[in-house]
Short mmCIF file of C-alpha atoms in Angstrom, two decimals:
data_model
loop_
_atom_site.label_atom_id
_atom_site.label_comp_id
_atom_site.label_asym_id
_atom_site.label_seq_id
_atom_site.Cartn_x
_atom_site.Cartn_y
_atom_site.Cartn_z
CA UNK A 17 144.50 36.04 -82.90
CA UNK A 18 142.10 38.56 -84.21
CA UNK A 19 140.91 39.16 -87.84
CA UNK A 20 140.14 42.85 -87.67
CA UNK A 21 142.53 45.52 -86.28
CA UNK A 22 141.89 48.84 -85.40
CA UNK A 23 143.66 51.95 -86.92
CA UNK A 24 146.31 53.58 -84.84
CA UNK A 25 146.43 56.95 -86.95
CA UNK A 26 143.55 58.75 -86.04
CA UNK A 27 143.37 60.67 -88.84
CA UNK A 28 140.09 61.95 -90.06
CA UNK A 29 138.49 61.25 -93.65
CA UNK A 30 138.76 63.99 -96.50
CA UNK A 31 135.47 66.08 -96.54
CA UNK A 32 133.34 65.25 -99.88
CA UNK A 33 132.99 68.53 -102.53
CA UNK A 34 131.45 66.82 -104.30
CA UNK A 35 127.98 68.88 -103.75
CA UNK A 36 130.29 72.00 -103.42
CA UNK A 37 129.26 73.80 -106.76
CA UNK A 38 125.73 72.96 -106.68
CA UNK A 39 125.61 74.86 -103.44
CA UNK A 40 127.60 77.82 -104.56
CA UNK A 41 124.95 77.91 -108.01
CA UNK A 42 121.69 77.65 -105.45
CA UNK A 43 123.04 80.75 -103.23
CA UNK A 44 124.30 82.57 -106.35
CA UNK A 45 120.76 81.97 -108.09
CA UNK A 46 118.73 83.09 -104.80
CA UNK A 47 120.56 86.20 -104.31
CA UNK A 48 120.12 87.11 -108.24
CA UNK A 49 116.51 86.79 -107.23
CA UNK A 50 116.45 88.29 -103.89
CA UNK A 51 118.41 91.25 -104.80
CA UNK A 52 117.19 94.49 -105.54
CA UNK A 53 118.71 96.78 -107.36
CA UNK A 54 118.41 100.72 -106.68
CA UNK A 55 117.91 102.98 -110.22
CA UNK A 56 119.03 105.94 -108.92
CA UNK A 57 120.34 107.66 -105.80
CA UNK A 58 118.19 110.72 -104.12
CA UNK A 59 120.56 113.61 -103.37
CA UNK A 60 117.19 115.73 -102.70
CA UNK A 61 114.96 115.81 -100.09
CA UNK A 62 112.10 114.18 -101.60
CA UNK A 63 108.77 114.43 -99.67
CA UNK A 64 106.08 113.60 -101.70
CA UNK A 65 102.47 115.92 -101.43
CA UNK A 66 99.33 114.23 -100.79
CA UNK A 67 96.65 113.37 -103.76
CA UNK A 68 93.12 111.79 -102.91
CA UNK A 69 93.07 110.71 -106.84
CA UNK A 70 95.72 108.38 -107.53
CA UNK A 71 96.41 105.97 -109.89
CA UNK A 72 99.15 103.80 -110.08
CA UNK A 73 101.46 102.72 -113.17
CA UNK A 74 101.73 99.78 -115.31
CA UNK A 75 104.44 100.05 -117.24
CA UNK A 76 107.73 101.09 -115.05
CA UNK A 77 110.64 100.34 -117.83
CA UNK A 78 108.59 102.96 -119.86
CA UNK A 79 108.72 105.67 -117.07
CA UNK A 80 111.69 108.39 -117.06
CA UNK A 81 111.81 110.42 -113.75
CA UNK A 82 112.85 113.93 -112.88
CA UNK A 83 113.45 114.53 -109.37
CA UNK A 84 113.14 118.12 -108.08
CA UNK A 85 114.06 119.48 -104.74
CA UNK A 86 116.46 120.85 -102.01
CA UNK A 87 119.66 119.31 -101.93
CA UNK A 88 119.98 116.39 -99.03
CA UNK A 89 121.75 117.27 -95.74
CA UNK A 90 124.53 115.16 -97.41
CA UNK A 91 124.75 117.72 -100.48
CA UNK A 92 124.19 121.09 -98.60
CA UNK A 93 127.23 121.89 -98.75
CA UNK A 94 128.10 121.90 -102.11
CA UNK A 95 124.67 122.44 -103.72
CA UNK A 96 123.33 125.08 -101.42
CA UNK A 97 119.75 125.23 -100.03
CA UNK A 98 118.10 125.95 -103.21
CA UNK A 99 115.70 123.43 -104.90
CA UNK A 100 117.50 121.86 -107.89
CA UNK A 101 116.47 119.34 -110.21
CA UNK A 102 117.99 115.79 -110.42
CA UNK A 103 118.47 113.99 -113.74
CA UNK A 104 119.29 110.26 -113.07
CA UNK A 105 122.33 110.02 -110.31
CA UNK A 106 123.77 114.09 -110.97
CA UNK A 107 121.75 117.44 -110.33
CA UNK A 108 121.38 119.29 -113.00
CA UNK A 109 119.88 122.88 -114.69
CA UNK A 110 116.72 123.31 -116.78
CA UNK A 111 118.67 123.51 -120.09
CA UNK A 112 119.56 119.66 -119.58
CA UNK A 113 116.05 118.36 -119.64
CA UNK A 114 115.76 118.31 -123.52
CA UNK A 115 119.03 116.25 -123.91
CA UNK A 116 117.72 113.96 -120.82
CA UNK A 117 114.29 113.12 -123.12
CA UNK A 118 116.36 112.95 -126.00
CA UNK A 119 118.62 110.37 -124.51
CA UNK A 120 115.80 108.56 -123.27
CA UNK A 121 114.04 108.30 -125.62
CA UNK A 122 116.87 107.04 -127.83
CA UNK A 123 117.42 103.82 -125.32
CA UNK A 124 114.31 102.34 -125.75
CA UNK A 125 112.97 100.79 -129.09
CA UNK A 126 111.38 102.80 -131.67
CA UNK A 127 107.54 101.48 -131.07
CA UNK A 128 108.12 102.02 -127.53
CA UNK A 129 109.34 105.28 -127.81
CA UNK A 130 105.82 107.18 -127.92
CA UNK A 131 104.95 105.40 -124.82
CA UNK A 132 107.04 106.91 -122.58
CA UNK A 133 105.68 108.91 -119.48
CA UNK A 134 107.85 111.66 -117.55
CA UNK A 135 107.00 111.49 -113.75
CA UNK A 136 107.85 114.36 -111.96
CA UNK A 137 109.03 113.61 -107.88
CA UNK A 138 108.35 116.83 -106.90
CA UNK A 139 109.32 117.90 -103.07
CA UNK A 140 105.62 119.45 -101.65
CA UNK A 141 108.33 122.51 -100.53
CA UNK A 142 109.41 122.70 -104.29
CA UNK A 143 108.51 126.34 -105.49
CA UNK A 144 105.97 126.26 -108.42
CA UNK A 145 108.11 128.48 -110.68
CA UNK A 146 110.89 125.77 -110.94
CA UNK A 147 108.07 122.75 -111.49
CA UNK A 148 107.02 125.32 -114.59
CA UNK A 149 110.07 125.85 -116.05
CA UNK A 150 110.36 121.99 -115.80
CA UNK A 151 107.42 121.63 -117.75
CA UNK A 152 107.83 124.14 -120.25
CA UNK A 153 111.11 122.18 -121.27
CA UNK A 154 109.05 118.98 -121.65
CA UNK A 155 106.85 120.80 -123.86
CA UNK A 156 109.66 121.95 -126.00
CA UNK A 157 111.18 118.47 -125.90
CA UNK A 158 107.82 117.01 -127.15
CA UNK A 159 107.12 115.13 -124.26
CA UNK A 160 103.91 115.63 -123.30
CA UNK A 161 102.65 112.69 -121.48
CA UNK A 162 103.39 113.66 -117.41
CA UNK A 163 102.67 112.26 -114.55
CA UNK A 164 102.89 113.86 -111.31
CA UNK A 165 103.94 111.28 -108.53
CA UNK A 166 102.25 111.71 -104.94
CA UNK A 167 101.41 109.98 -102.23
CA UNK A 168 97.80 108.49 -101.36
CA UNK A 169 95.81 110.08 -98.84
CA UNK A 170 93.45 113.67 -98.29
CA UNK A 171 95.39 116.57 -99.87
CA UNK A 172 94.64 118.88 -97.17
CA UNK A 173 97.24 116.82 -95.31
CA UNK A 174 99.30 118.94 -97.53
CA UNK A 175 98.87 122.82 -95.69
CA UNK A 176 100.09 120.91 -92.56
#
């Protein structure tokens, strides 16, 4: 005559959940962190030149960027082989740079507003007469703080 009997079922014991959410809320909190998010999408060819004087940028919330170049393999197509100029995630013409600063400028708050730096991401096979039509709309938008973006190294790496 035993006390104890053994179970005949076999079943196994429900799995605990109990820890369940805090789990899902520690991967959903390192992935928020982790992540990066991209701004904007080339659809140029974008090699920088080479500049032996460089100095890098504080402030990159205060920084609006015009991107200026041949159209991607991607966007040949379509676009041609001509350098264009891209204006967040769409190419666009010279005529849309004023509205571009204006916009920007009207997103950020009012005492940040004379803060903010254009930087130009110039292809090095960019002609120069589209890079001054770029700035002379700048000029006629008011925005005259511009900063060239390059790469660090000896800019005779540049006629190679």
């Amino acid at each position: 005559m035993s006390k104890f009997k053994k179970k005949k079922s076999g079943e196994l014991p429900a799995i605990s959940t109990a820890s369940l959410p805090d789990i899902v809320f520690m991967l959903l909190f390192f992935f928020m962190v982790a992540t990066v998010m991209r701004d904007t999408t080339l659809m140029i060819e974008n090699e920088l030149p080479y500049a032996d004087q460089v100095e890098k940028l504080q402030k990159k919330d205060l920084i609006m960027y015009i991107y200026a170049g041949k159209p991607s393999d991607r966007y040949k197509s379509q676009y041609g082989t001509e350098s264009r100029i891209q204006l967040n995630d769409k190419f666009a013409n010279i005529k849309d740079i004023q509205q571009f600063i204006i916009e920007e400028r009207e997103s950020k708050r009012e005492e940040l507003q004379s803060e903010l730096t254009t930087a130009l991401k110039i292809d090095k096979e960019t002609n120069m007469g589209l890079v001054s039509d770029i700035k002379y709309e700048l000029r006629r938008a008011e925005a005259y703080r511009v900063n060239y973006t390059t790469k660090t190294g000896e800019a005779s790496q540049n006629l190679q």
